[in-house]
PDB file of C-alpha atoms in Angstrom:
ATOM      1  CA  MET A  27      -8.939  12.307 -10.185  1.00  0.00           C
ATOM      2  CA  ASP A  28      -6.759   9.280 -11.200  1.00  0.00           C
ATOM      3  CA  LEU A  29      -3.104  10.188 -11.186  1.00  0.00           C
ATOM      4  CA  VAL A  30      -0.390   7.948 -13.196  1.00  0.00           C
ATOM      5  CA  ASP A  31       3.426   8.064 -14.130  1.00  0.00           C
ATOM      6  CA  ALA A  32       4.222   9.247 -17.588  1.00  0.00           C
ATOM      7  CA  TYR A  33       7.031  10.972 -19.223  1.00  0.00           C
ATOM      8  CA  CYS A  34       6.693  14.718 -19.655  1.00  0.00           C
ATOM      9  CA  ALA A  35       8.258  16.562 -22.586  1.00  0.00           C
ATOM     10  CA  THR A  36       8.717  19.574 -20.620  1.00  0.00           C
ATOM     11  CA  CYS A  37      10.190  18.167 -17.374  1.00  0.00           C
ATOM     12  CA  LYS A  38      12.555  15.574 -19.675  1.00  0.00           C
ATOM     13  CA  GLU A  39      11.405  12.751 -16.944  1.00  0.00           C
ATOM     14  CA  GLU A  40       8.737  10.656 -15.885  1.00  0.00           C
ATOM     15  CA  THR A  41       6.436  12.534 -13.467  1.00  0.00           C
ATOM     16  CA  GLU A  42       3.191  12.096 -11.689  1.00  0.00           C
ATOM     17  CA  GLN A  43       0.501  13.189 -13.854  1.00  0.00           C
ATOM     18  CA  LYS A  44      -3.581  13.669 -13.339  1.00  0.00           C
ATOM     19  CA  VAL A  45      -5.696  11.854 -15.790  1.00  0.00           C
ATOM     20  CA  LEU A  46      -8.270  14.867 -16.802  1.00  0.00           C
ATOM     21  CA  SER A  47     -10.052  12.404 -19.426  1.00  0.00           C
ATOM     22  CA  GLU A  48     -10.402   9.113 -20.734  1.00  0.00           C
ATOM     23  CA  SER A  49     -12.551   9.097 -23.897  1.00  0.00           C
ATOM     24  CA  ARG A  50     -10.973   8.582 -27.294  1.00  0.00           C
ATOM     25  CA  ASP A  51      -7.762   9.434 -26.114  1.00  0.00           C
ATOM     26  CA  LEU A  52      -5.717   9.878 -22.408  1.00  0.00           C
ATOM     27  CA  ILE A  53      -5.627  13.559 -21.836  1.00  0.00           C
ATOM     28  CA  LEU A  54      -3.008  14.167 -18.848  1.00  0.00           C
ATOM     29  CA  CYS A  55      -1.856  17.030 -16.895  1.00  0.00           C
ATOM     30  CA  CYS A  56       1.684  17.080 -15.185  1.00  0.00           C
ATOM     31  CA  THR A  57       1.557  17.769 -11.664  1.00  0.00           C
ATOM     32  CA  VAL A  58       5.105  19.205 -11.724  1.00  0.00           C
ATOM     33  CA  CYS A  59       4.925  22.151 -14.811  1.00  0.00           C
ATOM     34  CA  GLY A  60       1.265  21.678 -15.795  1.00  0.00           C
ATOM     35  CA  LEU A  61       1.518  20.736 -19.318  1.00  0.00           C
ATOM     36  CA  THR A  62      -1.461  19.047 -21.075  1.00  0.00           C
ATOM     37  CA  SER A  63      -0.635  16.297 -23.178  1.00  0.00           C
ATOM     38  CA  ARG A  64      -2.854  13.706 -25.285  1.00  0.00           C
ATOM     39  CA  ARG A  65      -1.937   9.776 -25.296  1.00  0.00           C
ATOM     40  CA  PRO A  66      -3.406   6.804 -26.985  1.00  0.00           C
ATOM     41  CA  LEU A  67      -5.292   4.951 -24.168  1.00  0.00           C
ATOM     42  CA  PRO A  68      -3.444   1.720 -23.451  1.00  0.00           C
ATOM     43  CA  PRO A  69      -5.155  -1.497 -25.057  1.00  0.00           C
ATOM     44  CA  GLU A  70      -7.974  -3.168 -23.021  1.00  0.00           C
ATOM     45  CA  PRO A  71      -6.263  -6.580 -21.503  1.00  0.00           C
ATOM     46  CA  GLU A  72      -7.868  -9.666 -23.085  1.00  0.00           C
ATOM     47  CA  PRO A  73      -9.569 -12.201 -21.077  1.00  0.00           C
ATOM     48  CA  VAL A  74      -8.088 -15.519 -20.389  1.00  0.00           C
ATOM     49  CA  TYR A  75     -10.930 -18.197 -19.484  1.00  0.00           C
ATOM     50  CA  VAL A  76      -9.489 -20.925 -17.124  1.00  0.00           C
ATOM     51  CA  LYS A  77     -11.236 -24.308 -16.306  1.00  0.00           C
ATOM     52  CA  THR A  78     -12.447 -24.258 -12.606  1.00  0.00           C
ATOM     53  CA  ILE A  79     -13.266 -27.172 -10.472  1.00  0.00           C
ATOM     54  CA  VAL A  80     -15.450 -25.966  -7.782  1.00  0.00           C
ATOM     55  CA  SER A  81     -16.146 -27.891  -4.718  1.00  0.00           C
ATOM     56  CA  ARG A  82     -19.248 -27.231  -2.880  1.00  0.00           C
ATOM     57  CA  GLU A  83     -19.311 -29.496   0.368  1.00  0.00           C
ATOM     58  CA  ALA A  84     -20.028 -33.007  -1.050  1.00  0.00           C
ATOM     59  CA  GLU A  85     -20.394 -32.292  -5.141  1.00  0.00           C
ATOM     60  CA  SER A  86     -18.072 -30.565  -7.296  1.00  0.00           C
ATOM     61  CA  TYR A  87     -18.645 -29.495 -11.044  1.00  0.00           C
ATOM     62  CA  VAL A  88     -16.544 -27.850 -13.797  1.00  0.00           C
ATOM     63  CA  GLY A  89     -16.849 -24.124 -14.457  1.00  0.00           C
ATOM     64  CA  LYS A  90     -14.633 -21.571 -15.658  1.00  0.00           C
ATOM     65  CA  ALA A  91     -13.134 -18.518 -14.185  1.00  0.00           C
ATOM     66  CA  GLU A  92     -12.456 -15.028 -16.533  1.00  0.00           C
ATOM     67  CA  LEU A  93      -8.961 -13.669 -15.735  1.00  0.00           C
ATOM     68  CA  MET A  94      -6.856 -11.040 -17.378  1.00  0.00           C
ATOM     69  CA  LYS A  95      -3.789 -11.947 -19.886  1.00  0.00           C
ATOM     70  CA  GLY A  96      -0.964 -11.473 -17.661  1.00  0.00           C
ATOM     71  CA  GLU A  97      -2.851 -11.468 -14.060  1.00  0.00           C
ATOM     72  CA  VAL A  98      -0.828 -13.372 -11.360  1.00  0.00           C
ATOM     73  CA  VAL A  99      -3.093 -15.415  -9.300  1.00  0.00           C
ATOM     74  CA  ARG A 100      -2.218 -17.336  -5.918  1.00  0.00           C
ATOM     75  CA  VAL A 101      -3.698 -19.819  -3.714  1.00  0.00           C
ATOM     76  CA  GLY A 102      -6.017 -18.286  -0.991  1.00  0.00           C
ATOM     77  CA  ASP A 103      -7.144 -15.500  -3.671  1.00  0.00           C
ATOM     78  CA  TYR A 104     -10.847 -15.260  -4.137  1.00  0.00           C
ATOM     79  CA  ILE A 105     -12.258 -15.247  -7.685  1.00  0.00           C
ATOM     80  CA  VAL A 106     -15.872 -15.838  -9.531  1.00  0.00           C
ATOM     81  CA  ALA A 107     -16.464 -19.112 -11.427  1.00  0.00           C
ATOM     82  CA  GLU A 108     -19.203 -19.584 -13.642  1.00  0.00           C
ATOM     83  CA  ARG A 109     -21.138 -22.275 -14.955  1.00  0.00           C
ATOM     84  CA  ASP A 110     -22.302 -23.202 -18.507  1.00  0.00           C
ATOM     85  CA  ASP A 111     -25.620 -22.024 -17.469  1.00  0.00           C
ATOM     86  CA  GLY A 112     -24.263 -18.525 -16.339  1.00  0.00           C
ATOM     87  CA  GLU A 113     -24.558 -18.986 -12.760  1.00  0.00           C
ATOM     88  CA  GLY A 114     -21.525 -17.572 -10.679  1.00  0.00           C
ATOM     89  CA  ALA A 115     -19.957 -18.479  -7.255  1.00  0.00           C
ATOM     90  CA  GLY A 116     -17.656 -16.726  -5.072  1.00  0.00           C
ATOM     91  CA  VAL A 117     -14.766 -19.314  -4.634  1.00  0.00           C
ATOM     92  CA  GLU A 118     -11.409 -19.613  -2.723  1.00  0.00           C
ATOM     93  CA  ILE A 119      -8.425 -20.831  -5.068  1.00  0.00           C
ATOM     94  CA  MET A 120      -7.241 -24.164  -3.207  1.00  0.00           C
ATOM     95  CA  SER A 121      -4.816 -25.319  -6.004  1.00  0.00           C
ATOM     96  CA  LEU A 122      -3.411 -24.123  -9.408  1.00  0.00           C
ATOM     97  CA  GLU A 123      -2.406 -26.806 -11.916  1.00  0.00           C
ATOM     98  CA  VAL A 124       0.005 -26.045 -14.623  1.00  0.00           C
ATOM     99  CA  GLY A 125       1.063 -28.637 -16.720  1.00  0.00           C
ATOM    100  CA  ASP A 126       1.396 -31.990 -14.599  1.00  0.00           C
ATOM    101  CA  LYS A 127       2.212 -29.782 -11.371  1.00  0.00           C
ATOM    102  CA  ARG A 128       0.337 -28.172  -8.759  1.00  0.00           C
ATOM    103  CA  ILE A 129       2.104 -24.713  -7.771  1.00  0.00           C
ATOM    104  CA  GLU A 130       1.367 -21.935  -5.203  1.00  0.00           C
ATOM    105  CA  LYS A 131       1.017 -18.922  -7.690  1.00  0.00           C
ATOM    106  CA  ALA A 132       0.782 -18.521 -11.682  1.00  0.00           C
ATOM    107  CA  VAL A 133       0.164 -16.474 -14.815  1.00  0.00           C
ATOM    108  CA  ALA A 134      -3.559 -16.750 -15.973  1.00  0.00           C
ATOM    109  CA  GLU A 135      -2.611 -17.957 -19.515  1.00  0.00           C
ATOM    110  CA  GLU A 136      -0.062 -20.499 -18.193  1.00  0.00           C
ATOM    111  CA  ILE A 137      -2.793 -22.174 -16.033  1.00  0.00           C
ATOM    112  CA  ASN A 138      -4.502 -25.676 -16.839  1.00  0.00           C
ATOM    113  CA  THR A 139      -7.053 -25.658 -14.415  1.00  0.00           C
ATOM    114  CA  ILE A 140      -8.114 -24.092 -11.085  1.00  0.00           C
ATOM    115  CA  TRP A 141      -8.924 -26.258  -8.102  1.00  0.00           C
ATOM    116  CA  SER A 142     -11.350 -24.325  -5.578  1.00  0.00           C
ATOM    117  CA  ARG A 143     -13.916 -24.435  -3.097  1.00  0.00           C
ATOM    118  CA  ALA A 144     -17.381 -22.067  -3.000  1.00  0.00           C
ATOM    119  CA  ILE A 145     -17.218 -19.967  -0.104  1.00  0.00           C
ATOM    120  CA  ASP A 146     -20.370 -17.825  -0.876  1.00  0.00           C
ATOM    121  CA  GLU A 147     -22.571 -20.262   0.466  1.00  0.00           C
ATOM    122  CA  VAL A 148     -20.986 -22.736   3.117  1.00  0.00           C
ATOM    123  CA  ILE A 149     -21.947 -25.236   5.604  1.00  0.00           C
ATOM    124  CA  VAL A 150     -20.264 -24.607   9.235  1.00  0.00           C
ATOM    125  CA  ARG A 151     -20.132 -27.528  11.363  1.00  0.00           C
ATOM    126  CA  ILE A 152     -20.938 -27.111  15.148  1.00  0.00           C
ATOM    127  CA  SER A 153     -19.923 -29.383  17.534  1.00  0.00           C
ATOM    128  CA  VAL A 154     -22.157 -28.825  20.868  1.00  0.00           C
ATOM    129  CA  HIS A 155     -20.806 -30.614  23.888  1.00  0.00           C
ATOM    130  CA  ASP A 156     -23.732 -30.878  26.666  1.00  0.00           C
ATOM    131  CA  GLY A 157     -21.667 -32.920  29.320  1.00  0.00           C
ATOM    132  CA  LYS A 158     -22.208 -36.359  28.310  1.00  0.00           C
ATOM    133  CA  LYS A 159     -22.127 -36.176  24.551  1.00  0.00           C
ATOM    134  CA  THR A 160     -21.077 -34.436  21.825  1.00  0.00           C
ATOM    135  CA  ILE A 161     -24.452 -32.910  19.283  1.00  0.00           C
ATOM    136  CA  PRO A 162     -23.248 -32.185  15.665  1.00  0.00           C
ATOM    137  CA  ILE A 163     -25.104 -29.367  13.983  1.00  0.00           C
ATOM    138  CA  TYR A 164     -24.705 -28.449  10.287  1.00  0.00           C
ATOM    139  CA  VAL A 165     -25.732 -24.878   9.511  1.00  0.00           C
ATOM    140  CA  ALA A 166     -26.163 -23.609   5.910  1.00  0.00           C
ATOM    141  CA  CYS A 167     -25.245 -19.958   5.740  1.00  0.00           C
ATOM    142  CA  ASP A 168     -23.447 -17.282   3.792  1.00  0.00           C
ATOM    143  CA  GLY A 169     -19.697 -17.500   3.458  1.00  0.00           C
ATOM    144  CA  ASP A 170     -19.397 -13.620   4.979  1.00  0.00           C
ATOM    145  CA  ASP A 171     -21.351 -14.475   8.052  1.00  0.00           C
ATOM    146  CA  ARG A 172     -19.632 -14.434  11.620  1.00  0.00           C
ATOM    147  CA  PHE A 173     -19.227 -16.508  14.399  1.00  0.00           C
ATOM    148  CA  THR A 174     -18.035 -15.133  17.667  1.00  0.00           C
ATOM    149  CA  VAL A 175     -16.198 -16.638  20.467  1.00  0.00           C
ATOM    150  CA  ASP A 176     -18.060 -16.615  23.491  1.00  0.00           C
ATOM    151  CA  GLU A 177     -21.660 -16.055  21.443  1.00  0.00           C
ATOM    152  CA  ILE A 178     -24.912 -17.429  22.435  1.00  0.00           C
ATOM    153  CA  VAL A 179     -26.032 -19.090  19.233  1.00  0.00           C
ATOM    154  CA  SER A 180     -29.715 -21.160  18.962  1.00  0.00           C
ATOM    155  CA  ILE A 181     -29.853 -23.400  16.470  1.00  0.00           C
ATOM    156  CA  ASP A 182     -32.333 -26.425  15.900  1.00  0.00           C
ATOM    157  CA  ARG A 183     -33.798 -25.742  19.119  1.00  0.00           C
ATOM    158  CA  VAL A 184     -30.162 -26.201  20.775  1.00  0.00           C
ATOM    159  CA  ARG A 185     -28.911 -23.025  22.647  1.00  0.00           C
ATOM    160  CA  ALA A 186     -25.143 -22.640  23.152  1.00  0.00           C
ATOM    161  CA  ARG A 187     -22.119 -20.728  23.663  1.00  0.00           C
ATOM    162  CA  ILE A 188     -19.289 -20.580  21.203  1.00  0.00           C
ATOM    163  CA  ASP A 189     -15.963 -22.022  23.129  1.00  0.00           C
ATOM    164  CA  HIS A 190     -13.660 -22.086  20.208  1.00  0.00           C
ATOM    165  CA  ILE A 191     -13.521 -21.989  16.285  1.00  0.00           C
ATOM    166  CA  CYS A 192     -10.991 -24.067  14.429  1.00  0.00           C
ATOM    167  CA  LEU A 193      -9.866 -22.371  11.217  1.00  0.00           C
ATOM    168  CA  ARG A 194      -9.179 -24.251   7.554  1.00  0.00           C
ATOM    169  CA  ASN A 195      -5.424 -23.096   7.844  1.00  0.00           C
ATOM    170  CA  GLY A 196      -4.776 -24.793  11.196  1.00  0.00           C
ATOM    171  CA  MET A 197      -5.125 -21.747  13.949  1.00  0.00           C
ATOM    172  CA  THR A 198      -7.628 -21.888  16.484  1.00  0.00           C
ATOM    173  CA  GLN A 199      -9.422 -18.755  17.776  1.00  0.00           C
ATOM    174  CA  ARG A 200     -10.354 -18.833  21.422  1.00  0.00           C
ATOM    175  CA  ARG A 201     -10.303 -14.901  22.257  1.00  0.00           C
ATOM    176  CA  LYS A 202     -13.566 -13.794  23.665  1.00  0.00           C
ATOM    177  CA  GLY A 203     -15.467 -11.324  21.267  1.00  0.00           C
ATOM    178  CA  LYS A 204     -13.151 -12.346  18.259  1.00  0.00           C
ATOM    179  CA  TYR A 205     -15.240 -13.412  15.301  1.00  0.00           C
ATOM    180  CA  GLU A 206     -14.263 -15.473  12.092  1.00  0.00           C
ATOM    181  CA  LEU A 207     -16.141 -15.595   8.845  1.00  0.00           C
ATOM    182  CA  ALA A 208     -17.874 -18.781   8.065  1.00  0.00           C
ATOM    183  CA  ASN A 209     -15.742 -19.215   4.910  1.00  0.00           C
ATOM    184  CA  ARG A 210     -12.969 -19.783   6.746  1.00  0.00           C
ATOM    185  CA  ILE A 211     -14.198 -22.060   9.659  1.00  0.00           C
ATOM    186  CA  LYS A 212     -13.332 -25.703   9.743  1.00  0.00           C
ATOM    187  CA  ARG A 213     -15.341 -26.259  13.096  1.00  0.00           C
ATOM    188  CA  VAL A 214     -16.870 -24.445  15.879  1.00  0.00           C
ATOM    189  CA  TYR A 215     -17.088 -25.895  19.263  1.00  0.00           C
ATOM    190  CA  ALA A 216     -19.562 -24.895  21.582  1.00  0.00           C
ATOM    191  CA  TYR A 217     -21.090 -25.845  25.239  1.00  0.00           C
ATOM    192  CA  ARG A 218     -24.569 -26.472  25.553  1.00  0.00           C
ATOM    193  CA  LEU A 219     -26.826 -24.049  27.974  1.00  0.00           C
TER     194      LEU A 219
END
């Protein structure tokens, strides 16, 4: 059962109340005194469609994100952006454009454009060092695939052990056994076996 805070006529104050039903009206039961009351359902929030630029590696396209009126979004939030053909992609907000400024957070209806990058499918760049030269490898994978420090990987007939992982936020993961998700990775460094 869901709990909400609402005014109780018996207790004469706002109390925690159990939601018994949500059909045409909201039927609540006060957890303090047991009074059952009927309230009109709150109105459904209105959707706001915001222009969204989605960057996926070397290509970008214009889509739209459906947000709710009054919803606050921030740089770093994950949302879904759709193309006109209905195809959607999970994206990370990289920047919000309100008027002629780029800001860190905003209310949905104030946003002119959301600048984002696709995180559902990403390319992970792996630099494999073999003692004399470094071999660049590009791996297409799901955004939630894991790469673990000290893990042995085999890609394009190259076996290597992951030494460290550089992240998009500037941090570096070096602890053995620690993993990072592909959509957070800037580059993986490994040594050829």
